[in-house]
Amino acid sequence: MWVECRTLETSCGGRRRFLRSAVMRLPCSFWFLLLLAAGGLLLLHLQDLTETLQQQSQGAQFISTRVQPVRKEQCSHCSDHDRQSSYPTDDNFPSPAHPVQLPVFQGARRTSLLNPKDITAAHVTKSHRKLLLKSGPLVQPLNTDPPGQNRDSTERLTRVQQVRQRLMREVCAKYTSGTTKRSLTRMDVSRIFVEDTHKLLYCEVPKAGCSNWKRVLMVLQGLAPSTGEIKHDEVHYGNHLKRLESFDHKGIVQRLKTYTKVLFLREPFERLVSAFRDKFESPNSYYHPVFGKPIISRYRSNATQQALRTGAGVTFKEFIQYLLDVHRPVGMDIHWEPVGQLCSPCLLDYDFIGKFETLEEEANFLLRSIGAPSNLTFPSFKDRNPNAERTSSEIMRRYFAQLNVAERQRAYDFYYMDYLMFNYSKPFNDLY
C-alpha cells in the first residue's frame, strides 16, 4: 500500500513539473497580449459606468420652481394698533383680512449645465437606452404654463402688485400715524360691488374702466353669456349687481375677510379731464341741469339766460373753479372724487391694485388668478361717445393749458394723495 501511494505521488509530481516547465516556455508576447486584452475590457466597462452616472446627474438638474401662495407683507411703519380694528358695532366693521390669490415666483431660473440641443445619441450608451425609455426624457419642456398664461408676464405682474401694495400701506401708515384708526362704516363700502361666485369685491372708480368691469362682473355672476351683449343702460341702471352695503353686518364682515378686494384707478388729471369731457361737453340730462347751472351761475359773469336755464356750455376753467371751491354751489361727484376718498384704501387694504394705463393686461391677469372662465377676457370697447378720442396725456395737457400756474398747483394738491399713494409722476414740471 505504501509502495502504491509513493508511486502515485511520484507520478503526480512529475506531471506538475511538466506543466510548469511548459508554461515557462511560452513566449513573452503571449502574456503581453493577454494583459492588454484584459485591460481594454476593464476600461470599456468603466467608461460605460461613468457615462451612465454623468447623464443621470445632469438630467436630475432640471427642476421647476414651485408656485407658493402670496404672504402679504405687513407695512414696516405700521404699529400694532394700526393692524388691528375695534370690535364692530352696528355699522362698524373690522378691517378686512387678505385672501391668498396671487402666485409668488422665485428669482431663480431653470438652468442646467447640459444644453438640450447638445444631447445626441453619442451621449446615450446602449445599456442606458432602456432606462431612458422607462424614466422619460432627461429634459422637461420649459413652457409648462396653462394655455393663455405666460410665465414671464405672470411673474412680472405679481411683483408689480407687491410693489403697489407695499407703497399704499407705507403711505397710509405715514399719513395716518399718530391718529386713531377709525372703523369701517357702510359709507366706506358703498362703492364696492360684490361677485359671490368667484369671491370678488370691486370698488367702482368712474372713468377708469368701471363700465366694462361691471360687464365682467355680470358675466361672472351668470347674468349674461358675454360682455358684448350688455348695453350701457343695463350696466348702470339695471341694478343687476349687489353692493356690499346691501348685506347685513355679518355678510359684510365675512366678505371683507375672505373675498379678493380689487381696485382699478387712473392718472388723476387724465381721469378728471375724461369726466369733464363726458359730462359737460356731450349732451347730458343730469349733469347739465344739476351741476352746470349752479357752476355757470357762480363763476360766469354776464351769463346768458339760456346758459343759466340749461346749464350747457360749462368751460374747463369754470369746472376747476367749482372743484377747488371750499364752498361749492353743488356737492362732490364720484366721477371726480379722489380715489383715496372714494374707495378708502387705507381702511380696506386692497389685494389687487390695477391701473387704467395697463387695464387689459392686468384685468386679464386678475381674471385668470381668480379662476374665471378661460374664454372670458376684459373688453376693450367704448360704448359712450364711441367716436370721441380717448382722453390721453396729450389731451389732458391741452385742457390744463387753460389754467394758470396757481390753478394747476391747487388741482395737483387736491389729488396729491392719489398721486403719492399710487405712484403717479407729477404731470407738469412747475408743480411742487
Short mmCIF file of C-alpha atoms in Angstrom, two decimals:
data_model
loop_
_atom_site.label_atom_id
_atom_site.label_comp_id
_atom_site.label_asym_id
_atom_site.label_seq_id
_atom_site.Cartn_x
_atom_site.Cartn_y
_atom_site.Cartn_z
CA MET A 1 0.00 0.00 0.00
CA TRP A 2 2.77 2.35 0.93
CA VAL A 3 4.57 1.50 -2.26
CA GLU A 4 1.48 2.29 -4.39
CA CYS A 5 0.97 5.72 -2.79
CA ARG A 6 4.58 6.59 -3.20
CA THR A 7 4.42 5.59 -6.83
CA LEU A 8 1.28 7.79 -7.38
CA GLU A 9 2.88 10.79 -5.68
CA THR A 10 5.90 10.45 -7.87
CA SER A 11 3.67 10.32 -10.96
CA CYS A 12 1.64 13.47 -9.94
CA GLY A 13 4.72 15.44 -9.10
CA GLY A 14 6.13 14.62 -12.44
CA ARG A 15 3.08 15.96 -14.20
CA ARG A 16 3.17 19.24 -12.25
CA ARG A 17 6.79 19.73 -13.11
CA PHE A 18 6.00 19.07 -16.76
CA LEU A 19 3.17 21.68 -16.86
CA ARG A 20 5.28 24.28 -15.05
CA SER A 21 8.09 23.87 -17.49
CA ALA A 22 5.65 24.04 -20.42
CA VAL A 23 4.14 27.33 -19.19
CA MET A 24 7.57 28.78 -18.60
CA ARG A 25 8.44 28.06 -22.19
CA LEU A 26 5.50 30.30 -23.55
CA PRO A 27 6.76 33.46 -25.32
CA CYS A 28 6.54 36.90 -23.57
CA SER A 29 4.42 38.31 -26.42
CA PHE A 30 1.58 35.99 -25.48
CA TRP A 31 1.48 37.31 -21.92
CA PHE A 32 1.56 40.92 -23.16
CA LEU A 33 -1.42 40.38 -25.47
CA LEU A 34 -3.37 38.67 -22.72
CA LEU A 35 -2.84 41.54 -20.26
CA LEU A 36 -3.67 44.13 -22.93
CA ALA A 37 -6.99 42.44 -23.72
CA ALA A 38 -7.98 42.31 -20.04
CA GLY A 39 -7.12 45.99 -19.55
CA GLY A 40 -9.19 47.02 -22.57
CA LEU A 41 -12.25 45.19 -21.29
CA LEU A 42 -11.86 46.89 -17.90
CA LEU A 43 -11.61 50.38 -19.44
CA LEU A 44 -14.73 49.88 -21.57
CA HIS A 45 -16.70 48.82 -18.53
CA LEU A 46 -15.55 51.83 -16.52
CA GLN A 47 -16.36 54.25 -19.39
CA ASP A 48 -19.88 52.88 -19.72
CA LEU A 49 -20.45 53.21 -15.98
CA THR A 50 -19.11 56.80 -15.94
CA GLU A 51 -21.36 57.94 -18.79
CA THR A 52 -24.38 56.45 -17.09
CA LEU A 53 -23.70 58.27 -13.83
CA GLN A 54 -22.98 61.59 -15.59
CA GLN A 55 -26.18 61.61 -17.59
CA GLN A 56 -28.27 60.64 -14.60
CA SER A 57 -26.85 63.51 -12.54
CA GLN A 58 -27.29 66.01 -15.38
CA GLY A 59 -30.87 65.02 -16.01
CA ALA A 60 -31.69 65.46 -12.37
CA GLN A 61 -30.81 69.16 -12.50
CA PHE A 62 -33.95 70.14 -14.44
CA ILE A 63 -36.19 71.07 -11.53
CA SER A 64 -39.02 73.54 -11.97
CA THR A 65 -39.67 76.16 -9.31
CA ARG A 66 -42.76 75.65 -7.20
CA VAL A 67 -45.51 78.23 -7.01
CA GLN A 68 -46.08 79.43 -3.48
CA PRO A 69 -49.09 81.41 -2.29
CA VAL A 70 -48.63 85.06 -1.52
CA ARG A 71 -47.99 86.04 2.07
CA LYS A 72 -48.75 89.70 2.24
CA GLU A 73 -46.05 91.71 3.95
CA GLN A 74 -47.05 93.94 6.81
CA CYS A 75 -46.03 97.57 6.47
CA SER A 76 -42.79 98.16 8.36
CA HIS A 77 -44.09 101.52 9.60
CA CYS A 78 -47.43 100.26 10.91
CA SER A 79 -47.97 99.91 14.64
CA ASP A 80 -49.84 97.01 16.17
CA HIS A 81 -52.75 99.35 16.75
CA ASP A 82 -52.91 100.16 13.03
CA ARG A 83 -53.09 96.46 12.13
CA GLN A 84 -55.98 95.75 14.47
CA SER A 85 -59.51 97.04 14.41
CA SER A 86 -62.04 97.63 17.09
CA TYR A 87 -64.87 95.23 17.62
CA PRO A 88 -67.69 96.01 15.16
CA THR A 89 -70.80 97.72 16.44
CA ASP A 90 -73.85 98.31 14.30
CA ASP A 91 -72.42 99.96 11.18
CA ASN A 92 -68.75 99.49 12.11
CA PHE A 93 -66.80 96.60 10.62
CA PRO A 94 -63.38 95.10 11.33
CA SER A 95 -60.50 95.71 8.97
CA PRO A 96 -60.58 93.08 6.23
CA ALA A 97 -58.20 90.15 6.02
CA HIS A 98 -56.12 89.28 2.96
CA PRO A 99 -57.23 86.25 0.94
CA VAL A 100 -54.44 84.37 -0.77
CA GLN A 101 -54.73 84.84 -4.52
CA LEU A 102 -51.57 85.62 -6.46
CA PRO A 103 -48.51 83.41 -7.02
CA VAL A 104 -45.02 84.33 -5.87
CA PHE A 105 -42.18 83.41 -8.16
CA GLN A 106 -38.58 82.94 -7.07
CA GLY A 107 -35.85 84.71 -8.98
CA ALA A 108 -34.04 81.51 -9.93
CA ARG A 109 -34.43 80.38 -13.49
CA ARG A 110 -34.46 76.82 -14.78
CA THR A 111 -30.84 76.19 -15.65
CA SER A 112 -28.63 73.20 -16.36
CA LEU A 113 -25.06 72.53 -17.32
CA LEU A 114 -26.37 70.45 -20.18
CA ASN A 115 -27.83 72.21 -23.19
CA PRO A 116 -30.84 70.29 -24.55
CA LYS A 117 -29.55 70.84 -28.09
CA ASP A 118 -26.27 69.07 -27.22
CA ILE A 119 -27.94 65.79 -26.29
CA THR A 120 -27.16 63.37 -29.09
CA ALA A 121 -27.00 59.62 -29.48
CA ALA A 122 -23.31 59.70 -28.55
CA HIS A 123 -24.23 60.76 -25.00
CA VAL A 124 -26.53 57.77 -24.51
CA THR A 125 -24.99 54.33 -24.25
CA LYS A 126 -26.75 51.22 -25.40
CA SER A 127 -27.10 49.94 -21.85
CA HIS A 128 -28.76 53.22 -20.80
CA ARG A 129 -31.40 53.46 -23.51
CA LYS A 130 -33.79 51.12 -21.77
CA LEU A 131 -33.53 53.21 -18.61
CA LEU A 132 -34.28 56.37 -20.59
CA LEU A 133 -37.35 54.86 -22.16
CA LYS A 134 -38.68 53.87 -18.74
CA SER A 135 -37.85 57.06 -16.87
CA GLY A 136 -38.86 59.63 -19.54
CA PRO A 137 -36.83 62.39 -21.19
CA LEU A 138 -33.89 63.96 -19.40
CA VAL A 139 -35.05 67.50 -20.22
CA GLN A 140 -38.57 68.53 -19.27
CA PRO A 141 -40.39 71.07 -21.51
CA LEU A 142 -39.57 74.62 -20.40
CA ASN A 143 -43.06 76.03 -21.10
CA THR A 144 -45.41 74.21 -18.76
CA ASP A 145 -47.77 77.13 -18.13
CA PRO A 146 -51.52 76.76 -18.72
CA PRO A 147 -52.86 77.99 -22.08
CA GLY A 148 -53.38 81.74 -22.15
CA GLN A 149 -50.77 82.45 -19.47
CA ASN A 150 -47.16 83.50 -19.92
CA ARG A 151 -44.82 82.70 -17.06
CA ASP A 152 -42.66 85.79 -17.52
CA SER A 153 -45.60 88.20 -17.59
CA THR A 154 -47.23 86.45 -14.63
CA GLU A 155 -44.07 86.82 -12.58
CA ARG A 156 -43.71 90.47 -13.59
CA LEU A 157 -47.33 91.36 -12.81
CA THR A 158 -47.14 89.59 -9.46
CA ARG A 159 -44.14 91.68 -8.48
CA VAL A 160 -45.89 94.84 -9.66
CA GLN A 161 -48.76 94.06 -7.30
CA GLN A 162 -46.41 93.52 -4.40
CA VAL A 163 -44.74 96.90 -5.01
CA ARG A 164 -48.08 98.75 -5.31
CA GLN A 165 -49.50 97.20 -2.16
CA ARG A 166 -46.33 97.97 -0.20
CA LEU A 167 -46.36 101.61 -1.31
CA MET A 168 -50.05 102.01 -0.49
CA ARG A 169 -49.51 100.67 3.03
CA GLU A 170 -46.44 102.82 3.64
CA VAL A 171 -48.23 105.99 2.54
CA CYS A 172 -51.27 105.13 4.63
CA ALA A 173 -49.08 104.41 7.65
CA LYS A 174 -47.15 107.66 7.22
CA TYR A 175 -50.17 109.92 6.87
CA THR A 176 -52.32 108.21 9.49
CA SER A 177 -49.61 107.72 12.13
CA GLY A 178 -50.41 109.35 15.44
CA THR A 179 -54.13 109.31 14.73
CA THR A 180 -56.73 106.86 15.94
CA LYS A 181 -57.71 104.48 13.18
CA ARG A 182 -61.44 104.60 12.77
CA SER A 183 -63.59 101.58 11.95
CA LEU A 184 -65.25 100.98 8.62
CA THR A 185 -68.81 102.14 8.09
CA ARG A 186 -71.39 101.36 5.43
CA MET A 187 -70.43 104.57 3.66
CA ASP A 188 -66.89 103.25 3.22
CA VAL A 189 -68.13 100.18 1.34
CA SER A 190 -70.94 101.88 -0.59
CA ARG A 191 -68.98 101.91 -3.88
CA ILE A 192 -68.00 98.24 -3.71
CA PHE A 193 -69.75 95.67 -5.92
CA VAL A 194 -69.96 92.02 -4.91
CA GLU A 195 -69.45 88.95 -7.08
CA ASP A 196 -70.09 85.93 -4.88
CA THR A 197 -69.31 83.14 -7.35
CA HIS A 198 -65.61 83.99 -7.57
CA LYS A 199 -65.47 85.86 -4.25
CA LEU A 200 -64.62 89.25 -5.70
CA LEU A 201 -65.13 92.76 -4.28
CA TYR A 202 -64.68 95.54 -6.86
CA CYS A 203 -64.56 99.23 -5.93
CA GLU A 204 -66.09 101.33 -8.70
CA VAL A 205 -63.82 104.18 -9.87
CA PRO A 206 -65.61 106.07 -12.69
CA LYS A 207 -63.56 106.89 -15.80
CA ALA A 208 -61.17 104.00 -15.05
CA GLY A 209 -62.91 101.21 -16.96
CA CYS A 210 -65.76 100.73 -14.49
CA SER A 211 -68.46 100.14 -17.16
CA ASN A 212 -66.58 97.21 -18.64
CA TRP A 213 -65.71 95.91 -15.18
CA LYS A 214 -69.42 95.79 -14.37
CA ARG A 215 -69.98 93.82 -17.56
CA VAL A 216 -67.32 91.34 -16.47
CA LEU A 217 -68.95 91.00 -13.05
CA MET A 218 -72.31 90.31 -14.66
CA VAL A 219 -70.80 87.53 -16.79
CA LEU A 220 -69.01 86.05 -13.77
CA GLN A 221 -72.31 86.12 -11.88
CA GLY A 222 -74.04 84.25 -14.72
CA LEU A 223 -76.31 87.18 -15.62
CA ALA A 224 -75.09 87.37 -19.24
CA PRO A 225 -73.27 84.97 -21.61
CA SER A 226 -70.74 87.57 -22.80
CA THR A 227 -69.73 91.17 -22.17
CA GLY A 228 -70.50 92.26 -25.73
CA GLU A 229 -74.23 91.65 -25.29
CA ILE A 230 -74.67 94.00 -22.31
CA LYS A 231 -75.84 97.52 -23.17
CA HIS A 232 -74.71 100.64 -21.31
CA ASP A 233 -78.06 101.30 -19.64
CA GLU A 234 -78.22 97.70 -18.41
CA VAL A 235 -74.80 98.14 -16.83
CA HIS A 236 -75.55 101.35 -14.94
CA TYR A 237 -79.30 101.37 -14.44
CA GLY A 238 -80.28 97.69 -14.42
CA ASN A 239 -79.40 97.15 -10.75
CA HIS A 240 -78.17 93.64 -11.52
CA LEU A 241 -75.14 93.78 -9.25
CA LYS A 242 -75.22 93.88 -5.47
CA ARG A 243 -73.31 96.44 -3.44
CA LEU A 244 -71.52 95.41 -0.29
CA GLU A 245 -73.53 97.88 1.81
CA SER A 246 -76.74 95.99 0.92
CA PHE A 247 -75.74 92.98 3.04
CA ASP A 248 -76.29 92.65 6.74
CA HIS A 249 -73.50 93.17 9.25
CA LYS A 250 -72.43 89.52 9.26
CA GLY A 251 -72.43 89.31 5.46
CA ILE A 252 -70.26 92.41 5.12
CA VAL A 253 -67.72 91.21 7.70
CA GLN A 254 -67.50 87.73 6.18
CA ARG A 255 -66.89 89.05 2.65
CA LEU A 256 -64.32 91.60 3.75
CA LYS A 257 -62.36 88.82 5.45
CA THR A 258 -62.47 86.19 2.71
CA TYR A 259 -63.02 87.89 -0.69
CA THR A 260 -60.42 89.39 -3.02
CA LYS A 261 -60.66 93.20 -2.85
CA VAL A 262 -59.94 94.87 -6.20
CA LEU A 263 -59.26 98.49 -7.12
CA PHE A 264 -58.60 99.91 -10.62
CA LEU A 265 -57.66 103.57 -10.96
CA ARG A 266 -56.26 106.12 -13.41
CA GLU A 267 -53.84 109.05 -13.64
CA PRO A 268 -55.79 111.70 -11.66
CA PHE A 269 -55.64 114.62 -14.13
CA GLU A 270 -56.50 112.39 -17.10
CA ARG A 271 -59.43 110.93 -15.16
CA LEU A 272 -60.58 114.47 -14.31
CA VAL A 273 -60.44 115.67 -17.94
CA SER A 274 -62.17 112.50 -19.12
CA ALA A 275 -65.02 113.13 -16.67
CA PHE A 276 -65.35 116.76 -17.74
CA ARG A 277 -65.48 115.84 -21.44
CA ASP A 278 -68.05 113.14 -20.84
CA LYS A 279 -70.40 115.08 -18.56
CA PHE A 280 -70.15 118.66 -19.83
CA GLU A 281 -69.08 118.54 -23.50
CA SER A 282 -71.71 116.00 -24.52
CA PRO A 283 -75.49 116.28 -24.06
CA ASN A 284 -76.43 115.12 -20.58
CA SER A 285 -79.85 115.38 -18.98
CA TYR A 286 -78.48 115.10 -15.44
CA TYR A 287 -75.11 116.87 -15.18
CA HIS A 288 -76.07 119.95 -17.19
CA PRO A 289 -79.02 120.97 -15.01
CA VAL A 290 -77.72 119.62 -11.69
CA PHE A 291 -74.07 120.75 -11.94
CA GLY A 292 -73.92 123.02 -15.00
CA LYS A 293 -76.50 125.58 -13.90
CA PRO A 294 -75.04 126.34 -10.45
CA ILE A 295 -71.48 126.36 -11.85
CA ILE A 296 -72.36 128.89 -14.54
CA SER A 297 -74.36 130.95 -12.09
CA ARG A 298 -71.47 131.17 -9.58
CA TYR A 299 -68.39 131.50 -11.76
CA ARG A 300 -69.50 133.13 -15.02
CA SER A 301 -70.06 136.86 -15.14
CA ASN A 302 -72.66 138.14 -17.61
CA ALA A 303 -74.05 134.63 -18.23
CA THR A 304 -76.82 134.44 -20.79
CA GLN A 305 -80.33 133.42 -19.80
CA GLN A 306 -80.07 130.35 -21.99
CA ALA A 307 -76.89 129.18 -20.24
CA LEU A 308 -78.46 129.77 -16.84
CA ARG A 309 -81.58 127.89 -17.90
CA THR A 310 -79.92 124.84 -19.48
CA GLY A 311 -76.58 124.61 -17.70
CA ALA A 312 -74.89 123.70 -21.00
CA GLY A 313 -71.51 125.03 -22.05
CA VAL A 314 -69.52 124.88 -18.81
CA THR A 315 -65.85 125.66 -19.53
CA PHE A 316 -62.97 123.66 -18.07
CA LYS A 317 -61.74 126.69 -16.13
CA GLU A 318 -65.18 127.14 -14.56
CA PHE A 319 -65.26 123.46 -13.72
CA ILE A 320 -61.89 123.70 -11.94
CA GLN A 321 -63.09 126.77 -10.03
CA TYR A 322 -66.05 124.74 -8.79
CA LEU A 323 -63.79 121.77 -7.90
CA LEU A 324 -61.39 123.86 -5.80
CA ASP A 325 -64.04 125.96 -4.08
CA VAL A 326 -64.42 125.02 -0.41
CA HIS A 327 -67.94 126.47 -0.61
CA ARG A 328 -69.09 124.67 -3.73
CA PRO A 329 -72.56 125.57 -5.00
CA VAL A 330 -73.18 121.86 -5.57
CA GLY A 331 -71.64 118.84 -3.89
CA MET A 332 -68.90 116.41 -4.91
CA ASP A 333 -69.49 113.71 -7.53
CA ILE A 334 -67.97 110.23 -7.78
CA HIS A 335 -66.66 110.91 -11.31
CA TRP A 336 -64.04 113.35 -10.00
CA GLU A 337 -63.83 112.44 -6.33
CA PRO A 338 -60.28 111.35 -5.33
CA VAL A 339 -59.81 107.58 -5.15
CA GLY A 340 -58.44 107.88 -1.63
CA GLN A 341 -61.87 109.10 -0.51
CA LEU A 342 -63.97 107.08 -2.94
CA CYS A 343 -62.60 103.61 -2.12
CA SER A 344 -60.97 104.10 1.32
CA PRO A 345 -57.74 102.21 0.51
CA CYS A 346 -56.20 102.96 3.90
CA LEU A 347 -59.12 101.17 5.60
CA LEU A 348 -59.75 98.34 3.16
CA ASP A 349 -56.14 97.49 2.18
CA TYR A 350 -56.88 96.17 -1.31
CA ASP A 351 -55.49 92.84 -2.52
CA PHE A 352 -55.20 93.92 -6.15
CA ILE A 353 -54.43 97.45 -7.43
CA GLY A 354 -54.81 97.82 -11.19
CA LYS A 355 -54.22 100.81 -13.41
CA PHE A 356 -56.15 102.09 -16.40
CA GLU A 357 -52.93 102.62 -18.34
CA THR A 358 -52.37 98.82 -18.43
CA LEU A 359 -56.02 97.87 -17.95
CA GLU A 360 -56.49 94.90 -20.27
CA GLU A 361 -53.29 93.09 -19.32
CA GLU A 362 -53.80 93.47 -15.59
CA ALA A 363 -57.53 92.76 -15.70
CA ASN A 364 -56.98 89.52 -17.62
CA PHE A 365 -54.21 88.56 -15.19
CA LEU A 366 -56.64 89.04 -12.32
CA LEU A 367 -59.38 87.03 -14.07
CA ARG A 368 -57.01 84.09 -14.52
CA SER A 369 -55.91 84.38 -10.88
CA ILE A 370 -59.46 84.08 -9.50
CA GLY A 371 -60.32 81.15 -11.78
CA ALA A 372 -62.63 82.94 -14.21
CA PRO A 373 -63.71 81.04 -17.36
CA SER A 374 -60.85 80.87 -19.86
CA ASN A 375 -62.99 82.38 -22.63
CA LEU A 376 -63.76 85.50 -20.56
CA THR A 377 -61.41 88.39 -21.31
CA PHE A 378 -61.67 92.03 -20.40
CA PRO A 379 -63.50 94.01 -23.14
CA SER A 380 -61.83 96.97 -24.82
CA PHE A 381 -64.79 98.68 -26.49
CA LYS A 382 -66.03 102.18 -25.61
CA ASP A 383 -69.82 102.42 -25.57
CA ARG A 384 -70.32 106.07 -24.53
CA ASN A 385 -69.33 108.60 -27.19
CA PRO A 386 -67.60 105.87 -29.20
CA ASN A 387 -66.46 108.32 -31.88
CA ALA A 388 -64.71 110.60 -29.41
CA GLU A 389 -60.98 110.16 -28.90
CA ARG A 390 -59.99 108.65 -25.56
CA THR A 391 -58.54 111.14 -23.12
CA SER A 392 -54.76 110.83 -23.31
CA SER A 393 -51.89 112.67 -21.65
CA GLU A 394 -51.68 115.00 -24.64
CA ILE A 395 -55.39 115.85 -24.47
CA MET A 396 -55.15 116.39 -20.73
CA ARG A 397 -52.33 118.90 -21.22
CA ARG A 398 -54.39 120.88 -23.72
CA TYR A 399 -57.14 121.34 -21.15
CA PHE A 400 -54.81 122.25 -18.30
CA ALA A 401 -53.11 124.81 -20.55
CA GLN A 402 -56.27 126.89 -20.00
CA LEU A 403 -55.34 127.27 -16.32
CA ASN A 404 -52.68 129.42 -14.73
CA VAL A 405 -49.84 128.01 -12.63
CA ALA A 406 -51.64 128.58 -9.32
CA GLU A 407 -54.78 126.76 -10.50
CA ARG A 408 -52.74 123.79 -11.73
CA GLN A 409 -50.93 123.65 -8.40
CA ARG A 410 -54.17 123.70 -6.42
CA ALA A 411 -55.63 120.97 -8.62
CA TYR A 412 -52.49 118.88 -8.03
CA ASP A 413 -52.82 119.46 -4.28
CA PHE A 414 -56.44 118.31 -4.49
CA TYR A 415 -55.32 114.93 -5.92
CA TYR A 416 -51.95 114.80 -4.15
CA MET A 417 -52.68 111.67 -2.11
CA ASP A 418 -53.76 109.78 -5.23
CA TYR A 419 -50.54 110.77 -6.97
CA LEU A 420 -48.46 109.76 -3.98
CA MET A 421 -50.22 106.57 -2.91
CA PHE A 422 -50.40 105.06 -6.40
CA ASN A 423 -47.04 106.26 -7.70
CA TYR A 424 -48.05 108.64 -10.49
CA SER A 425 -45.50 111.22 -11.61
CA LYS A 426 -46.13 114.96 -11.47
CA PRO A 427 -47.95 115.89 -14.70
CA PHE A 428 -46.19 119.26 -15.00
CA ASN A 429 -42.66 120.29 -14.17
CA ASP A 430 -43.67 123.53 -12.44
CA LEU A 431 -45.60 121.67 -9.73
CA TYR A 432 -44.14 121.19 -6.29
#
